Short mmCIF file of C-alpha atoms in Angstrom, two decimals:
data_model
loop_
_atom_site.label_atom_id
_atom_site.label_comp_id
_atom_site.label_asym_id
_atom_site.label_seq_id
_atom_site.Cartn_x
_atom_site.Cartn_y
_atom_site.Cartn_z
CA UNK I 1 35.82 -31.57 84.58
CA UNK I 2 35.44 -29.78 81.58
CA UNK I 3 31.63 -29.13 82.45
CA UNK I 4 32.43 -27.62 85.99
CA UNK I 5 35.26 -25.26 84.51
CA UNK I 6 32.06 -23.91 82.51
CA UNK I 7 29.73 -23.65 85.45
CA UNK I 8 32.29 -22.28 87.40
CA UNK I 9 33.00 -19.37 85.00
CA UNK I 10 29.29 -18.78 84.22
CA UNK I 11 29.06 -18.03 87.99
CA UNK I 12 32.02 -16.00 87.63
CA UNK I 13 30.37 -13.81 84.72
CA UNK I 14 27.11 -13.87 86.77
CA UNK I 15 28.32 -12.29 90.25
CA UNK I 16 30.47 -9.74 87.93
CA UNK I 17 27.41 -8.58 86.06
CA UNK I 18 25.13 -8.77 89.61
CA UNK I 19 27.97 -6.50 91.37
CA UNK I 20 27.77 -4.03 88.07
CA UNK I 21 24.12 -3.83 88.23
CA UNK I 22 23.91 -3.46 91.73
CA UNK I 23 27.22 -0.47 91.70
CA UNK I 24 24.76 1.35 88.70
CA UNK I 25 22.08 1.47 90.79
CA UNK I 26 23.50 2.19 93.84
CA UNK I 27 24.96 5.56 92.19
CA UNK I 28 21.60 6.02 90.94
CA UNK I 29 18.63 4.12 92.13
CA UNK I 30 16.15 6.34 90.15
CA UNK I 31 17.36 4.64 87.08
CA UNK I 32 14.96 1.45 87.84
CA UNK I 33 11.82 3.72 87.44
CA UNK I 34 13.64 5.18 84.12
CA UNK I 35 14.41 1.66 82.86
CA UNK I 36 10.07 1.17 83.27
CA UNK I 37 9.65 4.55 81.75
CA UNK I 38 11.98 3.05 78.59
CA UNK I 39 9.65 -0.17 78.44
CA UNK I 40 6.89 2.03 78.18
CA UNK I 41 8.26 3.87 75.54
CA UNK I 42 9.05 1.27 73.37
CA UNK I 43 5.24 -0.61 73.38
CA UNK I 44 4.44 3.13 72.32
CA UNK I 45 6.76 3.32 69.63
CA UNK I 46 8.57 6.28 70.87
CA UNK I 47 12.14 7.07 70.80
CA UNK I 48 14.04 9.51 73.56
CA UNK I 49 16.20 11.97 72.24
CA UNK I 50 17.60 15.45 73.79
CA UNK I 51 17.97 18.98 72.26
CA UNK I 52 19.31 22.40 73.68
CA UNK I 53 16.56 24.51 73.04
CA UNK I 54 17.94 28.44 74.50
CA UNK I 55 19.50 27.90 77.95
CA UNK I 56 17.68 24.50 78.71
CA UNK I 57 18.27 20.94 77.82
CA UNK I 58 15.08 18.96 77.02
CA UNK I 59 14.88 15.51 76.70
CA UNK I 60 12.18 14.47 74.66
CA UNK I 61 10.16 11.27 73.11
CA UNK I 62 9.45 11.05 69.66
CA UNK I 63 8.11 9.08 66.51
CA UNK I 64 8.02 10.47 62.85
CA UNK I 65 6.58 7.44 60.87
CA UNK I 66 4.38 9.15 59.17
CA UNK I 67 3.30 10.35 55.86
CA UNK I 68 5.01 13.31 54.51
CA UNK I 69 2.86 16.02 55.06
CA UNK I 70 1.33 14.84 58.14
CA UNK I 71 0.11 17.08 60.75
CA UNK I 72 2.91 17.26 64.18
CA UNK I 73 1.43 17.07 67.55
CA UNK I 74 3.38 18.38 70.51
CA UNK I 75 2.07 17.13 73.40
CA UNK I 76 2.68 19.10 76.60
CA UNK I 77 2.25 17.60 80.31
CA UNK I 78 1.00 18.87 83.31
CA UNK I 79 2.20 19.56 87.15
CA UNK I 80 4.27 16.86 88.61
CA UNK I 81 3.92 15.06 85.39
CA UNK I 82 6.29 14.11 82.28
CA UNK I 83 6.61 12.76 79.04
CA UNK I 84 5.30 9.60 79.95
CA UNK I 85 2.39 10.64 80.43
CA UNK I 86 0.82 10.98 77.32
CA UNK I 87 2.14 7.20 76.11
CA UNK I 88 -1.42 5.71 76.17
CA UNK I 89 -2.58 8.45 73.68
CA UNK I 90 0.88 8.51 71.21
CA UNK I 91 0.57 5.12 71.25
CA UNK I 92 -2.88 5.99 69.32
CA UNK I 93 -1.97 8.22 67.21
CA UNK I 94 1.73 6.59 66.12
CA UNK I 95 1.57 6.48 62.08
CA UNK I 96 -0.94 8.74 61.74
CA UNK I 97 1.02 11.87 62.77
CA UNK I 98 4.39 12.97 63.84
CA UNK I 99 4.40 12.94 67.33
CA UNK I 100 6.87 14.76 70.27
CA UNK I 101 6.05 14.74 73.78
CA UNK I 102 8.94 16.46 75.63
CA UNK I 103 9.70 16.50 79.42
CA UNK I 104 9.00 20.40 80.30
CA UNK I 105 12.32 22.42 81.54
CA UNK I 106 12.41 21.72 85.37
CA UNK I 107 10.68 18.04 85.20
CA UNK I 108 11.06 14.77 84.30
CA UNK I 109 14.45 14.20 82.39
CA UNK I 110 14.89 17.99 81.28
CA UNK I 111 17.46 20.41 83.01
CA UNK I 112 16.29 22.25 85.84
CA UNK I 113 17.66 25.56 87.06
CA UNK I 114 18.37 27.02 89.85
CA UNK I 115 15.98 30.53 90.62
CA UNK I 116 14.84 29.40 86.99
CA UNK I 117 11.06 30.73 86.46
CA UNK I 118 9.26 27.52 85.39
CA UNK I 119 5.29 29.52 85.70
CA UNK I 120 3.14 29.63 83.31
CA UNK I 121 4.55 32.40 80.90
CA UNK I 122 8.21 31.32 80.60
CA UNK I 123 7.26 28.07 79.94
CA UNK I 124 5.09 29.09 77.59
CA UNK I 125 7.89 30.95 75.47
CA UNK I 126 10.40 27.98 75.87
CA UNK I 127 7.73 25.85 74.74
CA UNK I 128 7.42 28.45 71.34
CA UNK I 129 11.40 27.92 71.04
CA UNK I 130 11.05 24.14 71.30
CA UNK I 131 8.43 24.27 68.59
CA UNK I 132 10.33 26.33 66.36
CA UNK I 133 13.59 24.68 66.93
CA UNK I 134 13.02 20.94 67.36
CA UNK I 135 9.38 19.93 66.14
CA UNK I 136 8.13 22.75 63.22
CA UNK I 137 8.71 21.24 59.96
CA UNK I 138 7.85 23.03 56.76
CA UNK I 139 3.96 21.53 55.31
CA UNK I 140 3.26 20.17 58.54
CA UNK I 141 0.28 21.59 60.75
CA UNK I 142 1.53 21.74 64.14
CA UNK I 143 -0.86 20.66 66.55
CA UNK I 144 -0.31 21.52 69.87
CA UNK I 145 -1.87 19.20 73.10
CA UNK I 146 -1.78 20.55 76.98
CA UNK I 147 -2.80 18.84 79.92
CA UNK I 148 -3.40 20.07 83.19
CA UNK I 149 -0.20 22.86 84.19
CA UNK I 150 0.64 22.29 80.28
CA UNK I 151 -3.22 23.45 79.22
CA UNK I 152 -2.32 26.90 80.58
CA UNK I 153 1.10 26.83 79.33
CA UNK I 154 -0.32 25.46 75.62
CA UNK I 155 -3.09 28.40 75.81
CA UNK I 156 -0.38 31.05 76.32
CA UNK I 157 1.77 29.50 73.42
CA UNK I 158 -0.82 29.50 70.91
CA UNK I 159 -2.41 32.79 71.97
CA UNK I 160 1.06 34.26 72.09
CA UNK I 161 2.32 32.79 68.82
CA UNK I 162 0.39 31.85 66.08
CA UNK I 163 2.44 31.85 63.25
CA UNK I 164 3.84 28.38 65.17
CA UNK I 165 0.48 26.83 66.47
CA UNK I 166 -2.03 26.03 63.90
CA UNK I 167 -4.22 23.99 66.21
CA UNK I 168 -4.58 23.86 69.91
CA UNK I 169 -5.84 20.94 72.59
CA UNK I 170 -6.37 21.70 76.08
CA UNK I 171 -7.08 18.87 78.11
CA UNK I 172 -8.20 19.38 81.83
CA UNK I 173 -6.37 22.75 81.18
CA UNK I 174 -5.39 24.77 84.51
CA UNK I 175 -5.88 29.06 84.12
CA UNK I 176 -9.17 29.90 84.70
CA UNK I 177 -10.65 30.51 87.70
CA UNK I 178 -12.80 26.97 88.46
CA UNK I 179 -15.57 26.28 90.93
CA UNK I 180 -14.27 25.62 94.54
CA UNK I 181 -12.81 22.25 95.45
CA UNK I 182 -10.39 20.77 97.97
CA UNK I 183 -7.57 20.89 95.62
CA UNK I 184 -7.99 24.75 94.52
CA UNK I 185 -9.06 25.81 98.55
CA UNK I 186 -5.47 23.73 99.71
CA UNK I 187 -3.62 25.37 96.92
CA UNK I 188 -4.85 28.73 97.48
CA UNK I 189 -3.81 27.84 101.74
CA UNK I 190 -0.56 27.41 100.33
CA UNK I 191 -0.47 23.98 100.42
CA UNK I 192 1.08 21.15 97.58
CA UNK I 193 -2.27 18.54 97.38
CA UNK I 194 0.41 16.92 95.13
CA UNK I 195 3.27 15.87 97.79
CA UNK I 196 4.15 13.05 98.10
CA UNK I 197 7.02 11.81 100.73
CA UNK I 198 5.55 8.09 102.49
CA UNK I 199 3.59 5.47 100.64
CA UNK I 200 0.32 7.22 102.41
CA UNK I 201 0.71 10.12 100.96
CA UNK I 202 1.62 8.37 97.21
CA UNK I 203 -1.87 6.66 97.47
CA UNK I 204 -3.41 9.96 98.13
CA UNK I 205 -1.86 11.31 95.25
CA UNK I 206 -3.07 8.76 92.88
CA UNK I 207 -6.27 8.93 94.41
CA UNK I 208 -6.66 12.41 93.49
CA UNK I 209 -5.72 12.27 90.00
CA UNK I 210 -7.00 9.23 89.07
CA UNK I 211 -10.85 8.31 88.94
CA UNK I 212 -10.65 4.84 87.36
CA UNK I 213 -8.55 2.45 89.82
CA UNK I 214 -8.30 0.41 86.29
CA UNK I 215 -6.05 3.25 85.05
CA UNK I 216 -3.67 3.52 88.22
CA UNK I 217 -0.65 2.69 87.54
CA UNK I 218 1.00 -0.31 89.58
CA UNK I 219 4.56 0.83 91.84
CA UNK I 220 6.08 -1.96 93.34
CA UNK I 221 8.66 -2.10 95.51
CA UNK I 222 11.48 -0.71 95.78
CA UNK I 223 10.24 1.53 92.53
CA UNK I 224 7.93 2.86 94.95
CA UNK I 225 10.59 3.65 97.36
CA UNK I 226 12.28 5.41 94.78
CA UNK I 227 10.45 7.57 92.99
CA UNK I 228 8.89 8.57 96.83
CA UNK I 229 12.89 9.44 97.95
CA UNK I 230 12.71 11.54 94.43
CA UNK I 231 9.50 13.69 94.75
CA UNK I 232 10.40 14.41 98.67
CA UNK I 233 13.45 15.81 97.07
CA UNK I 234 11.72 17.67 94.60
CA UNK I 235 9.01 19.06 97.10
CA UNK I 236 10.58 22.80 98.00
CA UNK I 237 10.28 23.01 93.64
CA UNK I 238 7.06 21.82 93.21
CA UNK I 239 5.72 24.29 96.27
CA UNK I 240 7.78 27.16 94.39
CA UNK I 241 5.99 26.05 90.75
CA UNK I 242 2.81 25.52 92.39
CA UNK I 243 3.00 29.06 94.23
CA UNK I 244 3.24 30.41 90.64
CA UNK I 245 0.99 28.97 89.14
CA UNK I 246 -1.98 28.44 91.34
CA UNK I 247 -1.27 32.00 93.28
CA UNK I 248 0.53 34.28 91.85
CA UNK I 249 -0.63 37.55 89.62
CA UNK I 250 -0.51 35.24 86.76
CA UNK I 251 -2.54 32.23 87.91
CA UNK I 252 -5.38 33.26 85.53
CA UNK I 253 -3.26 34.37 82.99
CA UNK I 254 -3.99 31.54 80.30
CA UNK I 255 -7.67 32.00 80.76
CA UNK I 256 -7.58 35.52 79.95
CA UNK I 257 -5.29 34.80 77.00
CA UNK I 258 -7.22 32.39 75.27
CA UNK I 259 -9.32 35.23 74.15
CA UNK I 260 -6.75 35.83 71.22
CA UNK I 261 -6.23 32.54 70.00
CA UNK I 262 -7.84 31.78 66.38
CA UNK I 263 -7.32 28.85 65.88
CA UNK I 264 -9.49 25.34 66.05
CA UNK I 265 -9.76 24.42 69.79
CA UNK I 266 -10.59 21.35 71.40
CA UNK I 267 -11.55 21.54 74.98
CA UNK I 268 -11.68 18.00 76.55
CA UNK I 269 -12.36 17.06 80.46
CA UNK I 270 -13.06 14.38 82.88
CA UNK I 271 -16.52 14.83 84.22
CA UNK I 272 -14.95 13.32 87.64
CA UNK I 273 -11.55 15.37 87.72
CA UNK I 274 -11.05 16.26 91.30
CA UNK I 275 -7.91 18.80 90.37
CA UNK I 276 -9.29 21.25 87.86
CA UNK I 277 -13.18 21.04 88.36
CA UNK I 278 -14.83 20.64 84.93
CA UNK I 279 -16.36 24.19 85.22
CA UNK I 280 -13.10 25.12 83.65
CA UNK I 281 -14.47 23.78 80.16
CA UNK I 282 -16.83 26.24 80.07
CA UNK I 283 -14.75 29.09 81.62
CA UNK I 284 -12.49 28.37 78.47
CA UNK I 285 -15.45 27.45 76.82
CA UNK I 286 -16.48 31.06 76.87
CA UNK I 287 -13.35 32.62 75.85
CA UNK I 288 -12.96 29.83 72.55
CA UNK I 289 -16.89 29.52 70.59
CA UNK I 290 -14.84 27.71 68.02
CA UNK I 291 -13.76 24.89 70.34
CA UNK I 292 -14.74 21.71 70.10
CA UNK I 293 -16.16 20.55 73.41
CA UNK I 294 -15.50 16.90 75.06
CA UNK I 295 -16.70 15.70 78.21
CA UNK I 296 -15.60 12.50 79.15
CA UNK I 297 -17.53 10.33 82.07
CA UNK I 298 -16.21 7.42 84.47
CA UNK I 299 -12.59 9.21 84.38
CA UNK I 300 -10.72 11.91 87.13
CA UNK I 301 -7.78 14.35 85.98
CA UNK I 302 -5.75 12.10 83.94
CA UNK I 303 -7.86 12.10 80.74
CA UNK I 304 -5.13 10.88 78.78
CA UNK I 305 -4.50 8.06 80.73
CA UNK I 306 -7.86 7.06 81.78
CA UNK I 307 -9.81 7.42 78.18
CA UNK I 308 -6.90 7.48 75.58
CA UNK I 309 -9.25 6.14 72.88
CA UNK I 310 -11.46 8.87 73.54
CA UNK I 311 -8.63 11.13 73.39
CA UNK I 312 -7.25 10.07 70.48
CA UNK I 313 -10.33 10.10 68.95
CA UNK I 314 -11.62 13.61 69.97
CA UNK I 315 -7.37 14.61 68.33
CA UNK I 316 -8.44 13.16 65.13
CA UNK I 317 -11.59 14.93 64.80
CA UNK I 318 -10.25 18.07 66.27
CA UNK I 319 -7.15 17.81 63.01
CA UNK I 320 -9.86 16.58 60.89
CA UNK I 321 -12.96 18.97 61.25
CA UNK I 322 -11.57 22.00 63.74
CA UNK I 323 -12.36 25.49 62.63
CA UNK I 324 -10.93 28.81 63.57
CA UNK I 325 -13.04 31.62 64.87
#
């Protein structure tokens, strides 16, 4: 008798929790592909935190377990992306250095305004802010990483401010004006290569960014349902971001820039990215002879993902042997 009371009530307990879980999600379904995004975060050591850095909240991922003095690396994603992507490579470089990878204003977990401009230049001076604010700490070089839509924005930081930026990554860097593909020709039409609103169109996407189908990441249902519902609701913002930045007067902006920066540069590319054509290395390559040069083979846009070892790598020797011009 006693022994049914207990299975009873553990049944009890179980629906109660079930009917919880299942009321939390219902309010918000996009927390399942969070609650992956936390996994992730914890095999890379990370923890989330937030900040309000001038009129934005950011919510960012971070790990400071390393030696005092140790060179900070702010690591700064790209179009459509987030924080999480640069996991693979802060998993690499956790001890070493202190690391923050922060979801720009507008994406991922960060606040997003309405009629906010989220181009290349304002992000570039909220980036500054967040440097100075949340990740500059006296003795430590600050490194400072871009990829893709956050190589431009990273260019224009560093050029822009040097007293904060003492080194400077650009990794499949968007700016300059590359040799023609299908993604520049549909983003100069107007179009978003990027959208994504049926499972079609979300194989498309990773089939544009991604070379190696090793590196693709796995979305199973209903996470692939979800984060599909999200970026169809995010499409009229990624069109306006994408209008700025890939066709607007300041689409080259970061290329032209990068003239003034002084400091050690590495310059780092996919020799199969589909997005920004690797003839961008050289544009940049042309505007930086102090850069360090990487290219990469077997891998498409997403460098860090694909090749983090090589990444991580070409970071170390980049804070161990970069010079300025």
């Amino acid at each position: 008798m006693r022994l049914r009371r207990t299975l009873k009530t553990a049944a009890l307990v179980a629906a109660v929790l079930l009917g919880a879980l299942a009321w939390w999600l219902w309010r918000d379904p996009y927390r399942v592909v969070l609650a992956d995004y936390a996994r992730q975060r914890a095999v890379a050591g990370l923890t989330r935190n937030a900040a309000q850095v001038g009129d934005h909240r950011w919510v960012y991922a971070y790990n400071d377990e390393a030696p005092p003095g140790a060179p900070t690396v702010v690591m700064v994603h790209g179009f459509t992306g987030s924080k999480e992507n640069w996991y693979p490579l802060a998993q690499r470089l956790r001890g070493r250095y202190r690391l923050f990878a922060p979801d720009l204003p507008g994406w991922g977990e960060s606040e997003r305004k309405a009629g906010a401009d989220y181009g290349f230049l304002a992000q570039s001076e909220r980036v500054a802010r967040f440097i100075q604010q949340v990740a500059h700490q006296p003795g430590s070089e600050l490194v400072l990483l871009g990829h893709s839509m956050g190589g431009g924005i990273v260019a224009l930081s560093a050029a822009r401010h040097p007293q904060d930026v003492d080194r400077v990554g650009l990794f499949d860097a968007a700016g300059v004006r590359f040799q023609d593909n299908a993604f520049g020709l549909a983003v100069l039409r107007g179009r978003n290569p990027f959208a994504v609103f049926d499972a079609a169109s979300l194989r498309r996407y990773l089939d544009i960014v991604f070379y190696d189908d090793a590196a693709k990441p796995y979305i199973p249902w209903p996470a692939s349902r979800i984060y599909i519902d999200r970026r169809k609701r995010d499409a009229a913002f990624e069109q306006a971001v994408l209008d700025k930045i890939g066709r607007s007067e300041e689409r080259f902006l970061p290329g032209s820039q990068a003239a003034r920066i002084r400091q050690p540069v590495l310059l780092l590319w996919c020799r199969q990215d589909a997005v920004i054509d690797p003839s961008a290395l050289e544009l940049y390559a042309a505007q930086l002879p102090q850069a360090q040069r990487a290219l990469l083979d077997g891998c498409g846009h997403m460098s860090i993902v694909e090749r983090p070892a090589a990444a991580a790598d070409a970071v170390n020797r980049l804070i161990a042997k970069g010079q300025a011009r």
